[in-house]
PDB file of N, CA and C in Angstrom:
ATOM      1  N   UNK V   5       0.824  -1.196   0.000  1.00 59.00           N
ATOM      2  CA  UNK V   5       0.000   0.000   0.000  1.00 59.00           C
ATOM      3  C   UNK V   5       0.869   1.262   0.000  1.00 59.00           C
ATOM      4  N   UNK V   6       1.965   1.218   0.772  1.00 59.00           N
ATOM      5  CA  UNK V   6       2.861   2.380   0.821  1.00 59.00           C
ATOM      6  C   UNK V   6       3.508   2.625  -0.537  1.00 59.00           C
ATOM      7  N   UNK V   7       3.850   1.538  -1.226  1.00 54.00           N
ATOM      8  CA  UNK V   7       4.478   1.683  -2.538  1.00 54.00           C
ATOM      9  C   UNK V   7       3.523   2.328  -3.534  1.00 54.00           C
ATOM     10  N   UNK V   8       2.270   1.940  -3.512  1.00 46.00           N
ATOM     11  CA  UNK V   8       1.269   2.521  -4.401  1.00 46.00           C
ATOM     12  C   UNK V   8       1.086   4.000  -4.085  1.00 46.00           C
ATOM     13  N   UNK V   9       1.038   4.339  -2.816  1.00 43.00           N
ATOM     14  CA  UNK V   9       0.890   5.733  -2.402  1.00 43.00           C
ATOM     15  C   UNK V   9       2.087   6.562  -2.871  1.00 43.00           C
ATOM     16  N   UNK V  10       3.292   6.019  -2.731  1.00 41.00           N
ATOM     17  CA  UNK V  10       4.490   6.739  -3.168  1.00 41.00           C
ATOM     18  C   UNK V  10       4.484   6.973  -4.676  1.00 41.00           C
ATOM     19  N   UNK V  11       4.110   5.954  -5.430  1.00 46.00           N
ATOM     20  CA  UNK V  11       4.031   6.109  -6.883  1.00 46.00           C
ATOM     21  C   UNK V  11       2.983   7.144  -7.278  1.00 46.00           C
ATOM     22  N   UNK V  12       1.857   7.137  -6.600  1.00 49.00           N
ATOM     23  CA  UNK V  12       0.811   8.115  -6.864  1.00 49.00           C
ATOM     24  C   UNK V  12       1.293   9.527  -6.539  1.00 49.00           C
ATOM     25  N   UNK V  13       1.999   9.671  -5.443  1.00 48.00           N
ATOM     26  CA  UNK V  13       2.537  10.967  -5.045  1.00 48.00           C
ATOM     27  C   UNK V  13       3.552  11.482  -6.065  1.00 48.00           C
ATOM     28  N   UNK V  14       4.424  10.610  -6.528  1.00 48.00           N
ATOM     29  CA  UNK V  14       5.415  10.994  -7.540  1.00 48.00           C
ATOM     30  C   UNK V  14       4.717  11.378  -8.846  1.00 48.00           C
ATOM     31  N   UNK V  15       3.705  10.624  -9.233  1.00 44.00           N
ATOM     32  CA  UNK V  15       2.950  10.934 -10.443  1.00 44.00           C
ATOM     33  C   UNK V  15       2.274  12.288 -10.366  1.00 44.00           C
ATOM     34  N   UNK V  16       1.675  12.601  -9.231  1.00 43.00           N
ATOM     35  CA  UNK V  16       1.013  13.904  -9.051  1.00 43.00           C
ATOM     36  C   UNK V  16       2.025  15.036  -9.099  1.00 43.00           C
ATOM     37  N   UNK V  17       3.173  14.842  -8.457  1.00 41.00           N
ATOM     38  CA  UNK V  17       4.204  15.885  -8.461  1.00 41.00           C
ATOM     39  C   UNK V  17       4.713  16.133  -9.869  1.00 41.00           C
ATOM     40  N   UNK V  18       4.856  15.087 -10.652  1.00 40.00           N
ATOM     41  CA  UNK V  18       5.323  15.225 -12.033  1.00 40.00           C
ATOM     42  C   UNK V  18       4.319  15.988 -12.877  1.00 40.00           C
ATOM     43  N   UNK V  19       3.057  15.701 -12.721  1.00 40.00           N
ATOM     44  CA  UNK V  19       2.011  16.373 -13.495  1.00 40.00           C
ATOM     45  C   UNK V  19       1.905  17.840 -13.102  1.00 40.00           C
ATOM     46  N   UNK V  20       2.039  18.137 -11.830  1.00 41.00           N
ATOM     47  CA  UNK V  20       1.871  19.507 -11.357  1.00 41.00           C
ATOM     48  C   UNK V  20       3.113  20.364 -11.550  1.00 41.00           C
ATOM     49  N   UNK V  21       4.261  19.763 -11.751  1.00 47.00           N
ATOM     50  CA  UNK V  21       5.499  20.516 -11.918  1.00 47.00           C
ATOM     51  C   UNK V  21       5.502  21.231 -13.263  1.00 47.00           C
ATOM     52  N   UNK V  22       6.126  22.411 -13.283  1.00 56.00           N
ATOM     53  CA  UNK V  22       6.266  23.170 -14.519  1.00 56.00           C
ATOM     54  C   UNK V  22       7.503  22.639 -15.232  1.00 56.00           C
ATOM     55  N   UNK V  23       7.321  21.606 -16.049  1.00 67.00           N
ATOM     56  CA  UNK V  23       8.440  20.945 -16.690  1.00 67.00           C
ATOM     57  C   UNK V  23       8.038  20.573 -18.116  1.00 67.00           C
ATOM     58  N   UNK V  24       8.997  20.595 -19.017  1.00 73.00           N
ATOM     59  CA  UNK V  24       8.716  20.312 -20.412  1.00 73.00           C
ATOM     60  C   UNK V  24       9.766  19.386 -20.985  1.00 73.00           C
ATOM     61  N   UNK V  25       9.411  18.689 -22.051  1.00 76.00           N
ATOM     62  CA  UNK V  25      10.371  17.879 -22.781  1.00 76.00           C
ATOM     63  C   UNK V  25      11.092  18.799 -23.760  1.00 76.00           C
ATOM     64  N   UNK V  26      12.358  19.029 -23.508  1.00 83.00           N
ATOM     65  CA  UNK V  26      13.135  19.950 -24.328  1.00 83.00           C
ATOM     66  C   UNK V  26      14.005  19.166 -25.304  1.00 83.00           C
ATOM     67  N   UNK V  27      14.401  19.794 -26.426  1.00 78.00           N
ATOM     68  CA  UNK V  27      15.319  19.127 -27.350  1.00 78.00           C
ATOM     69  C   UNK V  27      16.594  18.726 -26.614  1.00 78.00           C
ATOM     70  N   UNK V  28      17.140  17.568 -26.919  1.00 75.00           N
ATOM     71  CA  UNK V  28      18.285  17.070 -26.161  1.00 75.00           C
ATOM     72  C   UNK V  28      19.587  17.845 -26.346  1.00 75.00           C
ATOM     73  N   UNK V  29      19.761  18.511 -27.491  1.00 73.00           N
ATOM     74  CA  UNK V  29      21.013  19.236 -27.669  1.00 73.00           C
ATOM     75  C   UNK V  29      20.825  20.450 -28.566  1.00 73.00           C
ATOM     76  N   UNK V  30      21.808  21.333 -28.509  1.00 69.00           N
ATOM     77  CA  UNK V  30      21.797  22.556 -29.285  1.00 69.00           C
ATOM     78  C   UNK V  30      21.667  22.242 -30.775  1.00 69.00           C
ATOM     79  N   UNK V  31      20.791  22.970 -31.459  1.00 69.00           N
ATOM     80  CA  UNK V  31      20.592  22.788 -32.884  1.00 69.00           C
ATOM     81  C   UNK V  31      19.466  21.836 -33.229  1.00 69.00           C
ATOM     82  N   UNK V  32      18.966  21.058 -32.256  1.00 74.00           N
ATOM     83  CA  UNK V  32      17.837  20.167 -32.517  1.00 74.00           C
ATOM     84  C   UNK V  32      16.571  20.975 -32.733  1.00 74.00           C
ATOM     85  N   UNK V  33      15.669  20.417 -33.503  1.00 76.00           N
ATOM     86  CA  UNK V  33      14.406  21.076 -33.804  1.00 76.00           C
ATOM     87  C   UNK V  33      13.583  21.265 -32.531  1.00 76.00           C
ATOM     88  N   UNK V  34      13.080  22.461 -32.337  1.00 76.00           N
ATOM     89  CA  UNK V  34      12.196  22.759 -31.217  1.00 76.00           C
ATOM     90  C   UNK V  34      10.768  22.643 -31.725  1.00 76.00           C
ATOM     91  N   UNK V  35      10.012  21.763 -31.123  1.00 77.00           N
ATOM     92  CA  UNK V  35       8.643  21.544 -31.561  1.00 77.00           C
ATOM     93  C   UNK V  35       7.672  21.938 -30.463  1.00 77.00           C
ATOM     94  N   UNK V  36       6.591  22.578 -30.869  1.00 81.00           N
ATOM     95  CA  UNK V  36       5.578  22.983 -29.904  1.00 81.00           C
ATOM     96  C   UNK V  36       4.244  23.102 -30.619  1.00 81.00           C
ATOM     97  N   UNK V  37       3.238  22.482 -30.055  1.00 77.00           N
ATOM     98  CA  UNK V  37       1.879  22.622 -30.557  1.00 77.00           C
ATOM     99  C   UNK V  37       1.242  23.782 -29.803  1.00 77.00           C
ATOM    100  N   UNK V  38       0.979  24.874 -30.491  1.00 73.00           N
ATOM    101  CA  UNK V  38       0.438  26.067 -29.832  1.00 73.00           C
ATOM    102  C   UNK V  38      -1.040  25.893 -29.534  1.00 73.00           C
ATOM    103  N   UNK V  39      -1.363  25.909 -28.259  1.00 75.00           N
ATOM    104  CA  UNK V  39      -2.757  25.745 -27.852  1.00 75.00           C
ATOM    105  C   UNK V  39      -3.390  27.057 -27.408  1.00 75.00           C
ATOM    106  N   UNK V  40      -2.568  28.089 -27.211  1.00 79.00           N
ATOM    107  CA  UNK V  40      -3.119  29.369 -26.761  1.00 79.00           C
ATOM    108  C   UNK V  40      -2.119  30.474 -27.089  1.00 79.00           C
ATOM    109  N   UNK V  41      -2.215  31.030 -28.283  1.00 73.00           N
ATOM    110  CA  UNK V  41      -1.245  32.018 -28.754  1.00 73.00           C
ATOM    111  C   UNK V  41      -1.313  33.352 -28.019  1.00 73.00           C
ATOM    112  N   UNK V  42      -2.426  33.667 -27.373  1.00 79.00           N
ATOM    113  CA  UNK V  42      -2.548  34.942 -26.664  1.00 79.00           C
ATOM    114  C   UNK V  42      -2.386  34.775 -25.153  1.00 79.00           C
ATOM    115  N   UNK V  43      -2.001  33.599 -24.706  1.00 90.00           N
ATOM    116  CA  UNK V  43      -1.749  33.334 -23.298  1.00 90.00           C
ATOM    117  C   UNK V  43      -0.570  34.178 -22.827  1.00 90.00           C
ATOM    118  N   UNK V  44      -0.664  34.750 -21.648  1.00 93.00           N
ATOM    119  CA  UNK V  44       0.436  35.528 -21.083  1.00 93.00           C
ATOM    120  C   UNK V  44       0.887  34.871 -19.783  1.00 93.00           C
ATOM    121  N   UNK V  45       2.198  34.778 -19.620  1.00 94.00           N
ATOM    122  CA  UNK V  45       2.761  34.193 -18.407  1.00 94.00           C
ATOM    123  C   UNK V  45       3.863  35.088 -17.874  1.00 94.00           C
ATOM    124  N   UNK V  46       3.952  35.171 -16.573  1.00 95.00           N
ATOM    125  CA  UNK V  46       5.029  35.891 -15.906  1.00 95.00           C
ATOM    126  C   UNK V  46       6.070  34.855 -15.512  1.00 95.00           C
ATOM    127  N   UNK V  47       7.268  34.986 -16.062  1.00 95.00           N
ATOM    128  CA  UNK V  47       8.347  34.054 -15.758  1.00 95.00           C
ATOM    129  C   UNK V  47       9.329  34.697 -14.790  1.00 95.00           C
ATOM    130  N   UNK V  48       9.814  33.909 -13.856  1.00 94.00           N
ATOM    131  CA  UNK V  48      10.768  34.410 -12.877  1.00 94.00           C
ATOM    132  C   UNK V  48      11.742  33.315 -12.485  1.00 94.00           C
ATOM    133  N   UNK V  49      12.896  33.732 -11.993  1.00 91.00           N
ATOM    134  CA  UNK V  49      13.865  32.766 -11.463  1.00 91.00           C
ATOM    135  C   UNK V  49      13.830  32.764  -9.932  1.00 91.00           C
ATOM    136  N   UNK V  50      12.836  33.434  -9.366  1.00 84.00           N
ATOM    137  CA  UNK V  50      12.665  33.450  -7.920  1.00 84.00           C
ATOM    138  C   UNK V  50      13.336  34.617  -7.220  1.00 84.00           C
ATOM    139  N   UNK V  51      14.179  35.344  -7.932  1.00 81.00           N
ATOM    140  CA  UNK V  51      14.838  36.502  -7.316  1.00 81.00           C
ATOM    141  C   UNK V  51      14.044  37.764  -7.630  1.00 81.00           C
ATOM    142  N   UNK V  52      14.000  38.665  -6.695  1.00 75.00           N
ATOM    143  CA  UNK V  52      13.251  39.903  -6.871  1.00 75.00           C
ATOM    144  C   UNK V  52      13.815  40.701  -8.046  1.00 75.00           C
ATOM    145  N   UNK V  53      12.946  41.112  -8.934  1.00 76.00           N
ATOM    146  CA  UNK V  53      13.354  41.899 -10.093  1.00 76.00           C
ATOM    147  C   UNK V  53      13.710  41.078 -11.320  1.00 76.00           C
ATOM    148  N   UNK V  54      13.870  39.776 -11.163  1.00 89.00           N
ATOM    149  CA  UNK V  54      14.178  38.913 -12.304  1.00 89.00           C
ATOM    150  C   UNK V  54      12.903  38.256 -12.802  1.00 89.00           C
ATOM    151  N   UNK V  55      12.102  39.017 -13.528  1.00 93.00           N
ATOM    152  CA  UNK V  55      10.835  38.499 -14.045  1.00 93.00           C
ATOM    153  C   UNK V  55      10.498  39.213 -15.343  1.00 93.00           C
ATOM    154  N   UNK V  56       9.780  38.515 -16.207  1.00 94.00           N
ATOM    155  CA  UNK V  56       9.342  39.117 -17.458  1.00 94.00           C
ATOM    156  C   UNK V  56       8.124  38.364 -17.975  1.00 94.00           C
ATOM    157  N   UNK V  57       7.383  39.025 -18.859  1.00 96.00           N
ATOM    158  CA  UNK V  57       6.145  38.468 -19.403  1.00 96.00           C
ATOM    159  C   UNK V  57       6.418  37.894 -20.784  1.00 96.00           C
ATOM    160  N   UNK V  58       5.870  36.708 -21.043  1.00 95.00           N
ATOM    161  CA  UNK V  58       5.921  36.120 -22.380  1.00 95.00           C
ATOM    162  C   UNK V  58       4.497  35.842 -22.837  1.00 95.00           C
ATOM    163  N   UNK V  59       4.298  35.900 -24.144  1.00 93.00           N
ATOM    164  CA  UNK V  59       3.004  35.588 -24.739  1.00 93.00           C
ATOM    165  C   UNK V  59       3.103  34.243 -25.429  1.00 93.00           C
ATOM    166  N   UNK V  60       2.097  33.435 -25.303  1.00 88.00           N
ATOM    167  CA  UNK V  60       1.919  32.126 -25.920  1.00 88.00           C
ATOM    168  C   UNK V  60       2.553  31.029 -25.076  1.00 88.00           C
ATOM    169  N   UNK V  61       1.923  29.883 -25.121  1.00 88.00           N
ATOM    170  CA  UNK V  61       2.420  28.741 -24.357  1.00 88.00           C
ATOM    171  C   UNK V  61       3.702  28.192 -24.959  1.00 88.00           C
ATOM    172  N   UNK V  62       3.858  28.315 -26.280  1.00 87.00           N
ATOM    173  CA  UNK V  62       5.098  27.857 -26.903  1.00 87.00           C
ATOM    174  C   UNK V  62       6.281  28.719 -26.466  1.00 87.00           C
ATOM    175  N   UNK V  63       6.090  30.003 -26.371  1.00 90.00           N
ATOM    176  CA  UNK V  63       7.174  30.884 -25.916  1.00 90.00           C
ATOM    177  C   UNK V  63       7.534  30.554 -24.470  1.00 90.00           C
ATOM    178  N   UNK V  64       6.547  30.245 -23.644  1.00 91.00           N
ATOM    179  CA  UNK V  64       6.811  29.862 -22.253  1.00 91.00           C
ATOM    180  C   UNK V  64       7.667  28.596 -22.222  1.00 91.00           C
ATOM    181  N   UNK V  65       7.325  27.612 -23.043  1.00 89.00           N
ATOM    182  CA  UNK V  65       8.095  26.369 -23.115  1.00 89.00           C
ATOM    183  C   UNK V  65       9.505  26.650 -23.629  1.00 89.00           C
ATOM    184  N   UNK V  66       9.629  27.478 -24.659  1.00 89.00           N
ATOM    185  CA  UNK V  66      10.925  27.806 -25.237  1.00 89.00           C
ATOM    186  C   UNK V  66      11.823  28.453 -24.189  1.00 89.00           C
ATOM    187  N   UNK V  67      11.286  29.402 -23.438  1.00 89.00           N
ATOM    188  CA  UNK V  67      12.064  30.071 -22.397  1.00 89.00           C
ATOM    189  C   UNK V  67      12.512  29.086 -21.324  1.00 89.00           C
ATOM    190  N   UNK V  68      11.635  28.148 -20.946  1.00 90.00           N
ATOM    191  CA  UNK V  68      12.005  27.132 -19.969  1.00 90.00           C
ATOM    192  C   UNK V  68      13.184  26.318 -20.494  1.00 90.00           C
ATOM    193  N   UNK V  69      13.118  25.934 -21.751  1.00 87.00           N
ATOM    194  CA  UNK V  69      14.168  25.086 -22.330  1.00 87.00           C
ATOM    195  C   UNK V  69      15.488  25.827 -22.469  1.00 87.00           C
ATOM    196  N   UNK V  70      15.477  27.051 -22.973  1.00 85.00           N
ATOM    197  CA  UNK V  70      16.741  27.753 -23.206  1.00 85.00           C
ATOM    198  C   UNK V  70      17.394  28.227 -21.915  1.00 85.00           C
ATOM    199  N   UNK V  71      16.625  28.361 -20.841  1.00 88.00           N
ATOM    200  CA  UNK V  71      17.221  28.741 -19.556  1.00 88.00           C
ATOM    201  C   UNK V  71      17.453  27.513 -18.678  1.00 88.00           C
ATOM    202  N   UNK V  72      17.245  26.331 -19.256  1.00 86.00           N
ATOM    203  CA  UNK V  72      17.438  25.060 -18.540  1.00 86.00           C
ATOM    204  C   UNK V  72      16.601  25.008 -17.261  1.00 86.00           C
ATOM    205  N   UNK V  73      15.389  25.545 -17.345  1.00 89.00           N
ATOM    206  CA  UNK V  73      14.466  25.499 -16.213  1.00 89.00           C
ATOM    207  C   UNK V  73      14.680  26.580 -15.174  1.00 89.00           C
ATOM    208  N   UNK V  74      15.634  27.477 -15.405  1.00 92.00           N
ATOM    209  CA  UNK V  74      15.910  28.545 -14.439  1.00 92.00           C
ATOM    210  C   UNK V  74      14.701  29.468 -14.295  1.00 92.00           C
ATOM    211  N   UNK V  75      14.086  29.830 -15.433  1.00 92.00           N
ATOM    212  CA  UNK V  75      12.906  30.690 -15.397  1.00 92.00           C
ATOM    213  C   UNK V  75      11.662  29.840 -15.567  1.00 92.00           C
ATOM    214  N   UNK V  76      10.791  29.911 -14.581  1.00 92.00           N
ATOM    215  CA  UNK V  76       9.542  29.173 -14.602  1.00 92.00           C
ATOM    216  C   UNK V  76       8.396  30.139 -14.332  1.00 92.00           C
ATOM    217  N   UNK V  77       7.191  29.664 -14.575  1.00 93.00           N
ATOM    218  CA  UNK V  77       6.029  30.515 -14.371  1.00 93.00           C
ATOM    219  C   UNK V  77       5.906  30.910 -12.904  1.00 93.00           C
ATOM    220  N   UNK V  78       5.703  32.192 -12.674  1.00 94.00           N
ATOM    221  CA  UNK V  78       5.618  32.728 -11.318  1.00 94.00           C
ATOM    222  C   UNK V  78       4.383  32.216 -10.590  1.00 94.00           C
ATOM    223  N   UNK V  79       4.553  31.933  -9.323  1.00 93.00           N
ATOM    224  CA  UNK V  79       3.422  31.543  -8.476  1.00 93.00           C
ATOM    225  C   UNK V  79       2.642  32.775  -8.024  1.00 93.00           C
ATOM    226  N   UNK V  80       3.267  33.952  -8.116  1.00 93.00           N
ATOM    227  CA  UNK V  80       2.637  35.209  -7.743  1.00 93.00           C
ATOM    228  C   UNK V  80       2.927  36.256  -8.826  1.00 93.00           C
ATOM    229  N   UNK V  81       2.300  36.127  -9.999  1.00 94.00           N
ATOM    230  CA  UNK V  81       2.638  36.990 -11.134  1.00 94.00           C
ATOM    231  C   UNK V  81       2.331  38.472 -10.919  1.00 94.00           C
ATOM    232  N   UNK V  82       1.301  38.783 -10.145  1.00 94.00           N
ATOM    233  CA  UNK V  82       0.985  40.197  -9.903  1.00 94.00           C
ATOM    234  C   UNK V  82       2.118  40.883  -9.150  1.00 94.00           C
ATOM    235  N   UNK V  83       2.753  40.174  -8.220  1.00 93.00           N
ATOM    236  CA  UNK V  83       3.874  40.747  -7.476  1.00 93.00           C
ATOM    237  C   UNK V  83       5.121  40.824  -8.353  1.00 93.00           C
ATOM    238  N   UNK V  84       5.408  39.751  -9.103  1.00 93.00           N
ATOM    239  CA  UNK V  84       6.649  39.687  -9.867  1.00 93.00           C
ATOM    240  C   UNK V  84       6.635  40.525 -11.145  1.00 93.00           C
ATOM    241  N   UNK V  85       5.501  40.551 -11.868  1.00 93.00           N
ATOM    242  CA  UNK V  85       5.446  41.248 -13.159  1.00 93.00           C
ATOM    243  C   UNK V  85       4.494  42.446 -13.163  1.00 93.00           C
ATOM    244  N   UNK V  86       3.795  42.689 -12.069  1.00 93.00           N
ATOM    245  CA  UNK V  86       2.873  43.815 -12.006  1.00 93.00           C
ATOM    246  C   UNK V  86       1.431  43.375 -12.191  1.00 93.00           C
ATOM    247  N   UNK V  87       0.529  44.108 -11.574  1.00 92.00           N
ATOM    248  CA  UNK V  87      -0.894  43.753 -11.592  1.00 92.00           C
ATOM    249  C   UNK V  87      -1.470  43.725 -13.002  1.00 92.00           C
ATOM    250  N   UNK V  88      -0.872  44.475 -13.919  1.00 93.00           N
ATOM    251  CA  UNK V  88      -1.390  44.567 -15.288  1.00 93.00           C
ATOM    252  C   UNK V  88      -0.620  43.679 -16.277  1.00 93.00           C
ATOM    253  N   UNK V  89       0.067  42.647 -15.781  1.00 92.00           N
ATOM    254  CA  UNK V  89       0.893  41.838 -16.673  1.00 92.00           C
ATOM    255  C   UNK V  89       0.076  41.163 -17.775  1.00 92.00           C
ATOM    256  N   UNK V  90      -1.213  40.891 -17.531  1.00 92.00           N
ATOM    257  CA  UNK V  90      -2.048  40.223 -18.536  1.00 92.00           C
ATOM    258  C   UNK V  90      -2.395  41.137 -19.716  1.00 92.00           C
ATOM    259  N   UNK V  91      -2.135  42.426 -19.591  1.00 93.00           N
ATOM    260  CA  UNK V  91      -2.395  43.349 -20.696  1.00 93.00           C
ATOM    261  C   UNK V  91      -1.111  43.719 -21.446  1.00 93.00           C
ATOM    262  N   UNK V  92      -0.019  43.053 -21.120  1.00 92.00           N
ATOM    263  CA  UNK V  92       1.248  43.300 -21.822  1.00 92.00           C
ATOM    264  C   UNK V  92       1.058  43.027 -23.308  1.00 92.00           C
ATOM    265  N   UNK V  93       1.440  43.962 -24.175  1.00 92.00           N
ATOM    266  CA  UNK V  93       1.292  43.726 -25.616  1.00 92.00           C
ATOM    267  C   UNK V  93       2.141  42.538 -26.065  1.00 92.00           C
ATOM    268  N   UNK V  94       1.612  41.752 -26.974  1.00 91.00           N
ATOM    269  CA  UNK V  94       2.357  40.630 -27.547  1.00 91.00           C
ATOM    270  C   UNK V  94       3.111  41.140 -28.761  1.00 91.00           C
ATOM    271  N   UNK V  95       4.408  41.250 -28.623  1.00 90.00           N
ATOM    272  CA  UNK V  95       5.297  41.714 -29.690  1.00 90.00           C
ATOM    273  C   UNK V  95       6.267  40.578 -30.010  1.00 90.00           C
ATOM    274  N   UNK V  96       6.963  40.654 -31.137  1.00 88.00           N
ATOM    275  CA  UNK V  96       7.877  39.551 -31.487  1.00 88.00           C
ATOM    276  C   UNK V  96       8.873  39.200 -30.370  1.00 88.00           C
ATOM    277  N   UNK V  97       9.360  40.183 -29.632  1.00 89.00           N
ATOM    278  CA  UNK V  97      10.353  39.925 -28.588  1.00 89.00           C
ATOM    279  C   UNK V  97       9.830  39.020 -27.473  1.00 89.00           C
ATOM    280  N   UNK V  98       8.528  39.054 -27.210  1.00 90.00           N
ATOM    281  CA  UNK V  98       8.023  38.234 -26.102  1.00 90.00           C
ATOM    282  C   UNK V  98       7.094  37.112 -26.556  1.00 90.00           C
ATOM    283  N   UNK V  99       7.007  36.887 -27.859  1.00 88.00           N
ATOM    284  CA  UNK V  99       6.087  35.843 -28.305  1.00 88.00           C
ATOM    285  C   UNK V  99       6.653  34.879 -29.350  1.00 88.00           C
ATOM    286  N   UNK V 100       7.710  35.250 -30.037  1.00 84.00           N
ATOM    287  CA  UNK V 100       8.225  34.393 -31.114  1.00 84.00           C
ATOM    288  C   UNK V 100       9.420  33.590 -30.612  1.00 84.00           C
ATOM    289  N   UNK V 101       9.442  32.327 -30.966  1.00 77.00           N
ATOM    290  CA  UNK V 101      10.591  31.468 -30.645  1.00 77.00           C
ATOM    291  C   UNK V 101      11.245  31.070 -31.958  1.00 77.00           C
ATOM    292  N   UNK V 102      12.516  30.805 -31.890  1.00 70.00           N
ATOM    293  CA  UNK V 102      13.290  30.528 -33.095  1.00 70.00           C
ATOM    294  C   UNK V 102      12.944  29.173 -33.703  1.00 70.00           C
ATOM    295  N   UNK V 103      13.070  29.089 -35.011  1.00 67.00           N
ATOM    296  CA  UNK V 103      12.761  27.846 -35.719  1.00 67.00           C
ATOM    297  C   UNK V 103      13.726  26.735 -35.288  1.00 67.00           C
ATOM    298  N   UNK V 104      14.957  27.067 -35.096  1.00 64.00           N
ATOM    299  CA  UNK V 104      15.948  26.094 -34.613  1.00 64.00           C
ATOM    300  C   UNK V 104      16.183  26.347 -33.132  1.00 64.00           C
ATOM    301  N   UNK V 105      16.213  25.315 -32.350  1.00 62.00           N
ATOM    302  CA  UNK V 105      16.431  25.452 -30.921  1.00 62.00           C
ATOM    303  C   UNK V 105      17.880  25.857 -30.666  1.00 62.00           C
ATOM    304  N   UNK V 106      18.091  26.837 -29.790  1.00 58.00           N
ATOM    305  CA  UNK V 106      19.431  27.242 -29.452  1.00 58.00           C
ATOM    306  C   UNK V 106      19.512  27.489 -27.951  1.00 58.00           C
ATOM    307  N   UNK V 107      20.471  26.860 -27.317  1.00 54.00           N
ATOM    308  CA  UNK V 107      20.673  27.073 -25.882  1.00 54.00           C
ATOM    309  C   UNK V 107      21.344  28.412 -25.648  1.00 54.00           C
ATOM    310  N   UNK V 108      21.024  29.030 -24.529  1.00 52.00           N
ATOM    311  CA  UNK V 108      21.755  30.228 -24.099  1.00 52.00           C
ATOM    312  C   UNK V 108      22.897  29.752 -23.211  1.00 52.00           C
ATOM    313  N   UNK V 109      24.007  30.443 -23.281  1.00 42.00           N
ATOM    314  CA  UNK V 109      25.140  30.070 -22.435  1.00 42.00           C
ATOM    315  C   UNK V 109      25.090  30.819 -21.131  1.00 42.00           C
TER     316      UNK V 109
END
């Protein structure tokens, strides 16, 4: 019974975690099925002042992959990105991801 409970707990944690399957190496194709192009997310690395808004779920995934998980969706976006973060204009800088996946150093 304990083993089943542990497996269930691990499964729930995996589903609830902000984690994505990223391309295994630099230059590999980055693939994303866009389910919400006007979605806005506040990404942060947990430090005060290190936060920014991205548009689209694919851009959120791309940012997670290129920062190796350093920047994840904020648990308190109004504090990190401002109360009006959902009205941030979607411009190429915060919504477009590159056709070829490239890691940041």
